[in-house]
Coordinates of C-alpha atoms and ligand atoms in Angstrom, one line a residue:
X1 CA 0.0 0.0 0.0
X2 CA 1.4 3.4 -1.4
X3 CA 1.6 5.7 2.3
X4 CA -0.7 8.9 1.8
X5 CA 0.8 12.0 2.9
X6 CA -2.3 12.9 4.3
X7 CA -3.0 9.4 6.2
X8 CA -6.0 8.6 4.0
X9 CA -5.9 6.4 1.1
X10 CA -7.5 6.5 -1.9
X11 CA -11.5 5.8 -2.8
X12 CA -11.6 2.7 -4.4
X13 CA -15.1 3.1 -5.7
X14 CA -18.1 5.7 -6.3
X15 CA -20.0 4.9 -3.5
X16 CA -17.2 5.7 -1.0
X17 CA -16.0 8.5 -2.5
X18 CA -20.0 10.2 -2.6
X19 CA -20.2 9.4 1.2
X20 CA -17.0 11.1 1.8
X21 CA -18.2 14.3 0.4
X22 CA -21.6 13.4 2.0
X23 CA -19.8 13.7 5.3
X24 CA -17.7 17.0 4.5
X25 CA -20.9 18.6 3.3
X26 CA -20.4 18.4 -0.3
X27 CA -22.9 16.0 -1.4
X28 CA -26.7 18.2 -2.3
X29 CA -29.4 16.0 -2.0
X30 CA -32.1 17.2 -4.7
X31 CA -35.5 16.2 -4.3
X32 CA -37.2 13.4 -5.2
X33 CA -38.6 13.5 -9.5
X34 CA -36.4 16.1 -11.2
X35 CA -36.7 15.8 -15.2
X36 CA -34.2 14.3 -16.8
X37 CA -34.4 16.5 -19.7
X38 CA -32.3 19.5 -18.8
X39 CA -33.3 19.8 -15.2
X40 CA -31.1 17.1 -13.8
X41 CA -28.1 19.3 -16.2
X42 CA -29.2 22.6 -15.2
X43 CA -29.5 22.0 -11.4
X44 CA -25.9 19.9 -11.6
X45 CA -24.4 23.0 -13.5
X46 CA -25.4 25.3 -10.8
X47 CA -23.7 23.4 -8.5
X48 CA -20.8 22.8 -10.7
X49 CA -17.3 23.5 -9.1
X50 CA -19.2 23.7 -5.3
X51 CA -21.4 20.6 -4.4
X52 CA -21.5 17.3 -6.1
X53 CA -25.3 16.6 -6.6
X54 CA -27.8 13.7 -6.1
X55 CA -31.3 12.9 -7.5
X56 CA -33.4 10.6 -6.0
X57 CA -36.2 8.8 -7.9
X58 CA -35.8 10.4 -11.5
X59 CA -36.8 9.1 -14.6
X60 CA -39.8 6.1 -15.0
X61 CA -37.8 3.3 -13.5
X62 CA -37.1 5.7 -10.2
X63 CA -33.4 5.8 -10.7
X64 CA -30.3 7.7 -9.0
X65 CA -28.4 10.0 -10.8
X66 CA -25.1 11.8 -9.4
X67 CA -23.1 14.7 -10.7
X68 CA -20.0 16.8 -10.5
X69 CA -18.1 14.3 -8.3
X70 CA -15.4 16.0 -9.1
X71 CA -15.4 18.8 -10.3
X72 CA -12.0 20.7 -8.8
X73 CA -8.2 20.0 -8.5
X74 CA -8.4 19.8 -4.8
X75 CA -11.1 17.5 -4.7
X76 CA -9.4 15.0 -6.9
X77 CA -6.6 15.1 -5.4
X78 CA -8.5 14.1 -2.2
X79 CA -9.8 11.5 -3.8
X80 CA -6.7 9.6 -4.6
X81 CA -5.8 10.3 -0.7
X82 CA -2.6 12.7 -2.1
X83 CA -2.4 16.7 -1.4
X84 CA -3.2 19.4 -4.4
X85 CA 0.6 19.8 -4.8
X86 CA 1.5 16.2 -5.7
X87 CA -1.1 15.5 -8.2
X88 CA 0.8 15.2 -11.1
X89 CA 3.8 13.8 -10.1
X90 CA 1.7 10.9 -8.4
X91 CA -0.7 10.6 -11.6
X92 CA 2.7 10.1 -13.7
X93 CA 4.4 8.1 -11.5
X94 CA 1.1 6.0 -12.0
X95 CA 1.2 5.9 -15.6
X96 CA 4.9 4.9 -15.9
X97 CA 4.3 2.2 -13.1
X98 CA 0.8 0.4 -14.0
X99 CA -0.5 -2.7 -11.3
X100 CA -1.9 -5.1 -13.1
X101 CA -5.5 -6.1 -12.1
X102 CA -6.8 -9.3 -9.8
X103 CA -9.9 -10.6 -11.3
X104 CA -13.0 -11.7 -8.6
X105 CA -15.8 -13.4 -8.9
X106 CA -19.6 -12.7 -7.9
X107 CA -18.9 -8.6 -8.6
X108 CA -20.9 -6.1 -7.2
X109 CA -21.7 -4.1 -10.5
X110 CA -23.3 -8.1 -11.9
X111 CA -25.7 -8.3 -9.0
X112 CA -28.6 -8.2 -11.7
X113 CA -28.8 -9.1 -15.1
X114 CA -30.6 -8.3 -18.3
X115 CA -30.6 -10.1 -21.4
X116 CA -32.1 -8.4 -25.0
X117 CA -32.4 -5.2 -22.5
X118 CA -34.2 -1.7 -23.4
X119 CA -31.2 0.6 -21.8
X120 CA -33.8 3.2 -21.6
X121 CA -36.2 1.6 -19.6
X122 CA -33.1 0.2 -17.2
X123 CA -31.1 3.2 -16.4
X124 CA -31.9 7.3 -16.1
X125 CA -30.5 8.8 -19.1
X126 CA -30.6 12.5 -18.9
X127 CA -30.5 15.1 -21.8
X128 CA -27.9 17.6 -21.2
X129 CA -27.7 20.9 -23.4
X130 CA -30.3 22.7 -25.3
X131 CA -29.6 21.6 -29.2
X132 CA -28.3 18.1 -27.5
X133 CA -29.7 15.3 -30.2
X134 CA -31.2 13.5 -27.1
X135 CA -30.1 11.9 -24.1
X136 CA -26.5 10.5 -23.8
X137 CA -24.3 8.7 -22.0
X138 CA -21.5 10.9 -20.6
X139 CA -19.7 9.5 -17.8
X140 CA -18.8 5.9 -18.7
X141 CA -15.6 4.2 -19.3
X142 CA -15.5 2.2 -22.7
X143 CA -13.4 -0.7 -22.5
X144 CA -12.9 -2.7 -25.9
X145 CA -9.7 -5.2 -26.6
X146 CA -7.5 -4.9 -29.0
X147 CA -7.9 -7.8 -31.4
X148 CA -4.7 -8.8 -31.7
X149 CA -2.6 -9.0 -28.5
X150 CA -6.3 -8.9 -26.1
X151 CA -4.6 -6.4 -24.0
X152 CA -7.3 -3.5 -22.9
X153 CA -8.0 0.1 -24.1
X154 CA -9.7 2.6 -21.5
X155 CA -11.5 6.0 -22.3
X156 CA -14.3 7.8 -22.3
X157 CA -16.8 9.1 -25.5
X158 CA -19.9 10.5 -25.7
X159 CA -22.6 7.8 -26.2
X160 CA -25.8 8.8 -27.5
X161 CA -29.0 7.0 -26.8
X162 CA -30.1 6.1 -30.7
X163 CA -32.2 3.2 -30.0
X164 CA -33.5 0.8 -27.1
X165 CA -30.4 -1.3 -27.5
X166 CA -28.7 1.2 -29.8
X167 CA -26.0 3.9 -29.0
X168 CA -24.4 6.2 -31.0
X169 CA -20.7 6.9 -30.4
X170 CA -18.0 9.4 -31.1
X171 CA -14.3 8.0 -31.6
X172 CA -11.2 10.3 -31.9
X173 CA -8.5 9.1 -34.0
X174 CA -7.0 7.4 -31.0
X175 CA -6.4 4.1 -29.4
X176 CA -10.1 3.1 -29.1
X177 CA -10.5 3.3 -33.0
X178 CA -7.5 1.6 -33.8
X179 CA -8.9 -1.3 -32.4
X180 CA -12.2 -0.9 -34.2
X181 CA -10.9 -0.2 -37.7
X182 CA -8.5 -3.4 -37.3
X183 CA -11.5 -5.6 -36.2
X184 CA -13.9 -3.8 -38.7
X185 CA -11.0 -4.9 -41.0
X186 CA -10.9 -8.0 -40.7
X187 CA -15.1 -7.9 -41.1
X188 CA -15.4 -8.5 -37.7
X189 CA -17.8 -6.7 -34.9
X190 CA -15.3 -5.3 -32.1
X191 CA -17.2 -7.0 -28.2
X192 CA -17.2 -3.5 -25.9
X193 CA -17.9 -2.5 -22.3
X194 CA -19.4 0.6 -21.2
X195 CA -19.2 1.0 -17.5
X196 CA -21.6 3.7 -15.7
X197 CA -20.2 4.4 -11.9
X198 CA -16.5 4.1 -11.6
X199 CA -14.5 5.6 -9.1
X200 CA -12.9 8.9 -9.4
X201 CA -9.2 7.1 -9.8
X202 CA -10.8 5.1 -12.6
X203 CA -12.0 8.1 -14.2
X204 CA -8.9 10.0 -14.4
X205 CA -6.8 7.1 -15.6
X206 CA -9.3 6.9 -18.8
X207 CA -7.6 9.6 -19.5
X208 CA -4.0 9.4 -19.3
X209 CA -1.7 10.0 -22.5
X210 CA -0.2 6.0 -22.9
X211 CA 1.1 3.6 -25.2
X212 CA -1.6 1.8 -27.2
X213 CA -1.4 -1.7 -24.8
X214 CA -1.3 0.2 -22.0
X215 CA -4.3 -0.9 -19.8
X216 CA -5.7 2.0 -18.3
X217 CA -7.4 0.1 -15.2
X218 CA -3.6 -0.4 -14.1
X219 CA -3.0 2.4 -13.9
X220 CA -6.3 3.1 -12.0
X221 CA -4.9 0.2 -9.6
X222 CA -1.4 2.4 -9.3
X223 CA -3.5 5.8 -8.2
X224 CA -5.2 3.7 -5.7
X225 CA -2.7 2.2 -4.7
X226 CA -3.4 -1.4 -4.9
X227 CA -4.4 -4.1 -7.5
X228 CA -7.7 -3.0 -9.3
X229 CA -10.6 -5.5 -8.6
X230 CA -12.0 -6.8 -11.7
X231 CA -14.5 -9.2 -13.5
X232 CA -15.4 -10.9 -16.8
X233 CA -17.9 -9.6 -18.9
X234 CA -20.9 -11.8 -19.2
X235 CA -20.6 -11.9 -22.6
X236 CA -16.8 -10.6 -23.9
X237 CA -13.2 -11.3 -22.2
X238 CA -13.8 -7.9 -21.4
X239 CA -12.4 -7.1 -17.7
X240 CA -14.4 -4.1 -16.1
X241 CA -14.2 -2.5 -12.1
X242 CA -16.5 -5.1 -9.8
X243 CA -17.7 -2.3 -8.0
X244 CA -18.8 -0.3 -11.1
X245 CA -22.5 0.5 -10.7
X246 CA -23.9 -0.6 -13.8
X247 CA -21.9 -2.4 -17.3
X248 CA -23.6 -2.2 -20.6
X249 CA -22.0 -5.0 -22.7
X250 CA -22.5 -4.8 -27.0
X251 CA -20.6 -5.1 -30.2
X252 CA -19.4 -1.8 -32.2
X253 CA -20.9 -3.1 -35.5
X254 CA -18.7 -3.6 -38.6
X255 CA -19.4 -1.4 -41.5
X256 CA -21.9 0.6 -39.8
X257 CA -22.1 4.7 -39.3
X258 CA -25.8 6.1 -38.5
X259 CA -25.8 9.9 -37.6
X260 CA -24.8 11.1 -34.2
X261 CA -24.6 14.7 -32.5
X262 CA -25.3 17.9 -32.0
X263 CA -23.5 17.8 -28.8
X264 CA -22.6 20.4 -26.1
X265 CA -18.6 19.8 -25.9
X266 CA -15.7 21.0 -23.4
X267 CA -15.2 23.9 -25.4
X268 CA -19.2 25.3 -24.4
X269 CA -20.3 24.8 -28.0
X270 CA -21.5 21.8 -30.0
X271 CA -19.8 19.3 -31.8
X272 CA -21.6 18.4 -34.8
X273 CA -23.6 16.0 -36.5
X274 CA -22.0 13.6 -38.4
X275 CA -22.3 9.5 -39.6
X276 CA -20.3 7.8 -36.5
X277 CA -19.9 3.8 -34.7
X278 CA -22.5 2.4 -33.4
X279 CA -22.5 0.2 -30.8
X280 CA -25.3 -3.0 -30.2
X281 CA -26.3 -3.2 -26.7
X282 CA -26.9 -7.4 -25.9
X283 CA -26.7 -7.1 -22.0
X284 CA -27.1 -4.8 -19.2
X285 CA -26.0 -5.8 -15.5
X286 CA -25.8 -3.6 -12.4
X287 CA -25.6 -3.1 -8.5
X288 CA -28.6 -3.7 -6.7
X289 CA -30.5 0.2 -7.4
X290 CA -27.7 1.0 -8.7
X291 CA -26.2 4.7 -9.6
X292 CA -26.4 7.1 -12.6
X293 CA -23.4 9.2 -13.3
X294 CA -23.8 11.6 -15.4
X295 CA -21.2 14.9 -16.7
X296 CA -22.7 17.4 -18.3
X297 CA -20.9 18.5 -21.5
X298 CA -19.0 21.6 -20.8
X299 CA -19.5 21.7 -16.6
X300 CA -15.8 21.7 -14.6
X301 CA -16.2 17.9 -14.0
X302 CA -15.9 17.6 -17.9
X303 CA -13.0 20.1 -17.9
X304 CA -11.4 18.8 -14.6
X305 CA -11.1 14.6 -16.1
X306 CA -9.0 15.9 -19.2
X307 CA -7.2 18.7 -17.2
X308 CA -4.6 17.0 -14.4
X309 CA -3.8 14.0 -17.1
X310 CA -2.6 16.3 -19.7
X311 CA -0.7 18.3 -17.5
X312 CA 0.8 15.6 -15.9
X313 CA 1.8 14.5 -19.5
X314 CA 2.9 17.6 -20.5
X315 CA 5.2 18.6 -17.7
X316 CA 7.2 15.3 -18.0
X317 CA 7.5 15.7 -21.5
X318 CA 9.0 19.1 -21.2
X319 CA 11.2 18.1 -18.1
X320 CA 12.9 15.6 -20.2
X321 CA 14.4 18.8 -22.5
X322 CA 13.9 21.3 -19.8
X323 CA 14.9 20.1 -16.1
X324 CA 14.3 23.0 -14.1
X325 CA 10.2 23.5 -15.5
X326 CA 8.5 23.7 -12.3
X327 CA 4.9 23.6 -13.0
X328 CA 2.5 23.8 -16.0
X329 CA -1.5 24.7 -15.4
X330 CA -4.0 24.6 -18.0
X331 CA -6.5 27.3 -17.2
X332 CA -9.9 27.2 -17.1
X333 CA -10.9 30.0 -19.6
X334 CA -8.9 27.6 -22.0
X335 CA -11.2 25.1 -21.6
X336 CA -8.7 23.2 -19.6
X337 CA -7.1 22.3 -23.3
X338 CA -5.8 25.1 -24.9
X339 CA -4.0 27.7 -22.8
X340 CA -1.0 26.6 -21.1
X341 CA 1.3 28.2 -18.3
X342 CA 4.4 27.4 -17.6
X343 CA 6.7 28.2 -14.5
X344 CA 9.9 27.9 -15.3
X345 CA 13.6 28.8 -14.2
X346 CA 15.5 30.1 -17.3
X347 CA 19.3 28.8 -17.1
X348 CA 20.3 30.3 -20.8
X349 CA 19.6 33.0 -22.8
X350 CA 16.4 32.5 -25.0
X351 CA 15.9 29.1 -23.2
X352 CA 12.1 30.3 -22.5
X353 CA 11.2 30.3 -26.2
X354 CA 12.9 27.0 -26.6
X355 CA 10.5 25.8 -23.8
X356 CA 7.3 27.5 -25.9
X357 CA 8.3 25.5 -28.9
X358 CA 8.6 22.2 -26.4
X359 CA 5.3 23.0 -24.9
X360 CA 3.6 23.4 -28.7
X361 CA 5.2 19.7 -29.7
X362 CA 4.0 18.4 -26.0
X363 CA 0.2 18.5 -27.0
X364 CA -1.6 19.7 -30.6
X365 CA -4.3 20.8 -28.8
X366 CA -2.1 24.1 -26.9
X367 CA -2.9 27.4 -29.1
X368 CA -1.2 29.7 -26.7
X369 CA 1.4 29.3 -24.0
X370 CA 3.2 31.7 -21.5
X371 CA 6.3 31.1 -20.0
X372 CA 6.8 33.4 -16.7
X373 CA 9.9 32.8 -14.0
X374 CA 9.5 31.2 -11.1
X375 CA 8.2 34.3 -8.9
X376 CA 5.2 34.1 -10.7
X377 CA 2.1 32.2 -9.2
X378 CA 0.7 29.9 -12.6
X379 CA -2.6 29.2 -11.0
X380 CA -3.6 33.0 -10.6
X381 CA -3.6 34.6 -13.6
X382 CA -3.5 38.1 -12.4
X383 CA -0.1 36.8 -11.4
X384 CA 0.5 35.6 -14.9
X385 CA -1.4 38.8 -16.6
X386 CA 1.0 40.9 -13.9
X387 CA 4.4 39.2 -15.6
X388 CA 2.8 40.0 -19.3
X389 CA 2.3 43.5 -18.0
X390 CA 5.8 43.6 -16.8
X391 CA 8.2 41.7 -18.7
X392 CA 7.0 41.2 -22.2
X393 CA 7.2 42.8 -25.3
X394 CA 5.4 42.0 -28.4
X395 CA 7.9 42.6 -31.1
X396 CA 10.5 40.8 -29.0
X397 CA 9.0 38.2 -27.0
X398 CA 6.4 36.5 -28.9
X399 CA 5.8 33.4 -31.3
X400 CA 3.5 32.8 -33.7
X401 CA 3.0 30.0 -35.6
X402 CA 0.8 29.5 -38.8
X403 CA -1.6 26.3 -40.0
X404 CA -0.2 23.8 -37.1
X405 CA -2.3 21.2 -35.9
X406 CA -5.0 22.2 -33.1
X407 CA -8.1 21.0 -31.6
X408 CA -10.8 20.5 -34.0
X409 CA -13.6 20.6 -31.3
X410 CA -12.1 25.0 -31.6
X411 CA -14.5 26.5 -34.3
X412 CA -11.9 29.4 -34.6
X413 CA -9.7 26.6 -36.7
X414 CA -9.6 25.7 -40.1
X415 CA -11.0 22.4 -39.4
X416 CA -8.5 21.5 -36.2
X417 CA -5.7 24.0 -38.3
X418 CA -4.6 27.0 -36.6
X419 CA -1.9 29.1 -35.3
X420 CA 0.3 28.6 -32.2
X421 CA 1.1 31.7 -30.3
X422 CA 3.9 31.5 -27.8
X423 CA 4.8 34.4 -25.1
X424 CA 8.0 34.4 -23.2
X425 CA 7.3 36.9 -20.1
X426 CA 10.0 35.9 -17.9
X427 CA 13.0 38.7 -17.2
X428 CA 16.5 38.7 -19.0
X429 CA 19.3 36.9 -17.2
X430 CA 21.2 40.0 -17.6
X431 CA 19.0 42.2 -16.7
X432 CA 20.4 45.0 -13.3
X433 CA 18.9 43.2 -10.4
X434 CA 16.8 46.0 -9.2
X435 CA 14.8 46.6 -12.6
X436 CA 13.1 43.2 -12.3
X437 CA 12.9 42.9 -8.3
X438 CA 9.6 42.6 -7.1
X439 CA 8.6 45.3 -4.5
X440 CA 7.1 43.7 -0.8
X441 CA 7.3 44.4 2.8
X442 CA 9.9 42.3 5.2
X443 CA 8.4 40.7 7.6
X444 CA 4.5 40.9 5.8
X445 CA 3.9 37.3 5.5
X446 CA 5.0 36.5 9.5
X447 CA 2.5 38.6 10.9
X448 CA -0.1 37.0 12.9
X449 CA -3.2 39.4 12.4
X450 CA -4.7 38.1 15.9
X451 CA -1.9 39.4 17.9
X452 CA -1.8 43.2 16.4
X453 CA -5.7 44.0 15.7
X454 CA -7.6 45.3 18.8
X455 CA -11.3 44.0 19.0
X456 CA -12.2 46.0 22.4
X457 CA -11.4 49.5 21.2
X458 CA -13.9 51.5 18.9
X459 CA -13.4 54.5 16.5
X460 CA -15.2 57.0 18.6
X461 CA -12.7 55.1 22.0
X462 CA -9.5 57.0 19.7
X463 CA -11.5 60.3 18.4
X464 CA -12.9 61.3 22.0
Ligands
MN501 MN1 -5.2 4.0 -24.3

């Protein structure tokens, strides 16, 4: 067992997790019946970033649905039983040092089982934002195999609801297709899990940045700190988490696209609709009353899952060019994607640009980074607006770069084509020491404000 600096370990499942923040007053029970078109989304969204949410009896089969889990750094770091500051050293550490998984029997998340299922009549299903094609599935893991070494592929895509045992679903060019186009190659249907209620450490591995074979519920088992418990699909070799609330077994169906989308996406607009996979539900199994999670497209939980992988990946890429990069944060207003800071302790002249370019090869999806010394707090970006103000100049200190690859989900690109724009706003090496020195107080930061303010004397006690 990994220690926890903090003496608590890591929540191995949803459930435990929920009652945590149930217990630190963090968990908002919603009345019984809310819709679960838009009204599950909107009340989740208000409570996005503050208080993960619950509804009680929604839908026609009286169903649970939760929300926002987490939907901020500190929580998650909470959540793998680590503090704020070691989160992406300890999600990188997991990635380079995966534990395999230890397969049980008589899993939680197979309590009940449903063959030739309606998935709409089974599960709550809400619809999320207002030009949303219908209800979809936006918090599961996907889990297919790849067909020829059977080692397992993690992640997470937007599933929409297109049938009663029909979803719709949206595959990057990553390692999730791969697998498909090899099966759908070789004329074959590609066996798929979808699993609805995973722990927070599970979620957050979906996302890491690995090699293809690279089993993503290890490194789940590495952020929690112990082997991953796992079972066989009913149907499939498939392993998914025991303790998953509910697992949607199906085929992705060779040689067949049917129309998918609008969606609301991370970037708060919609992706749009296009012919996509679709997947053939054949089973449904779950908990006993089991547990609806649901993101909705766009909220901080959405932002927050892609956010701490990336960085993590992106800092140790830099670091292996760049030693002495201290910290990297992708801001919110960049949709957790595309604006990247970067603390960072120059050694050579011009070395910050060289670290712009590194940070541009690190990730397609960066349009504009800022490099700022190491005085500089990253995570406030007055801080970081402060250094622009004070140690940049345009004709001088900037990069631009024209038609490079970036996200295509950004409708300011040229289909995914755009420009990179770097700015270096850290101080010359050879500057005078006193130009660049930052002003303070000696001695501000000691003072303990309850031993110098007096609470018994008044204004009129000193003017009388
Ligand atoms: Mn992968």
């Amino acid at each position: 067992m990994t220690p926890r600096a903090n003496g608590r370990s890591a929540f191995a499942d949803l459930r435990s997790w929920l009652s945590y923040l149930g217990d630190t007053e963090r968990l908002q029970i919603i009345k019984p019946g809310a819709k679960l078109e838009f009204e599950i989304a909107g009340i989740a969204n208000r409570f996005d970033g503050k208080k993960a949410t619950l509804f009680p009896n929604v839908g026609e089969m009286g169903g649970t649905v939760v929300s926002g889990i987490v939907s901020n750094r500190e929580w998650m770091a909470e959540a793998l039983g680590i503090q704020n500051h070691e989160l992406l050293d300890r999600f990188q550490h997991a990635v380079t040092n995966p534990v395999p998984w230890t397969q049980v029997e008589n899993a939680l998340c197979q309590q009940e089982v449903h063959r030739r299922p309606d998935i709409r009549a089974l599960m709550p299903i809400p619809t999320h934002n207002e030009h949303d094609s219908g209800a979809y599935i936006t918090a599961a893991l996907l889990i297919v195999r790849n067909p020829k070494t059977g080692r397992q592929n993690v992640s997470i895509h937007r599933l929409q609801v297109s049938g009663p045992a029909r979803l719709g679903a949206l595959l990057l060019p990553r390692h999730t297709l791969s697998f498909q186009r090899a099966a759908e190659e070789a004329g074959e249907d590609l066996d798929a899990a979808i699993v609805i209620g995973a722990s927070p450490a599970s979620l957050l591995a979906s996302q890491a940045i690995a090699p293809i074979d690279q089993d993503e519920l290890e490194i789940a088992g590495a952020l929690i700190g112990r082997s991953l418990p796992v079972t066989r699909c009913l149907n499939s070799e498939i392993r998914v988490p025991a303790d998953a609330e509910i697992i949607i077994e199906g085929r992705f169906l060779a040689n067949k696209r049917e129309l998918e989308g609008p969606f609301g996406e991370f970037p708060q607009y919609y992706g749009e609709p296009a012919e996509r996979h679709v997947i053939a539900v054949d089973l449904v199994s779950h908990r006993k009353r089991p547990w609806f999670h649901t993101i909705v497209g766009g909220s901080l939980e959405h932002l927050m899952l892609g956010c701490i992988p990336r960085e993590a990946s992106i800092i140790a890429n830099l670091r292996r060019n760049f030693p002495e990069v201290r910290d990297v944060h992708l801001s919110r207003g960049g949709v957790c994607r595309y604006h990247l800071y970067i603390k960072f302790k120059k050694r050579f002249a011009g070395e910050s640009k060289n670290v712009l370019l590194g940070a541009f090869a690190a990730h397609y999806d960066i349009k504009l980074a800022v490099v700022v010394d190491e005085d500089v707090d990253i995570h406030d970006l007055s801080e970081v607006e402060w250094a622009i103000a004070t140690r940049f100049q345009a004709d001088r200190d900037l990069i631009i770069v024209s038609d490079s690859q970036g996200s295509k989900l950004d409708p300011s690109t040229n289909d995914g084509v755009g420009a990179k724009m770097g700015i270096d706003a850290t101080k010359p090496l050879d500057a005078p020491e006193m130009r660049f020195k930052r002003i303070r107080v000696p001695g501000e930061a000691d003072i303990e404000l309850e031993s110098v303010v007096d609470s018994q004397t008044t204004l009129a006690d000193i003017v009388s």
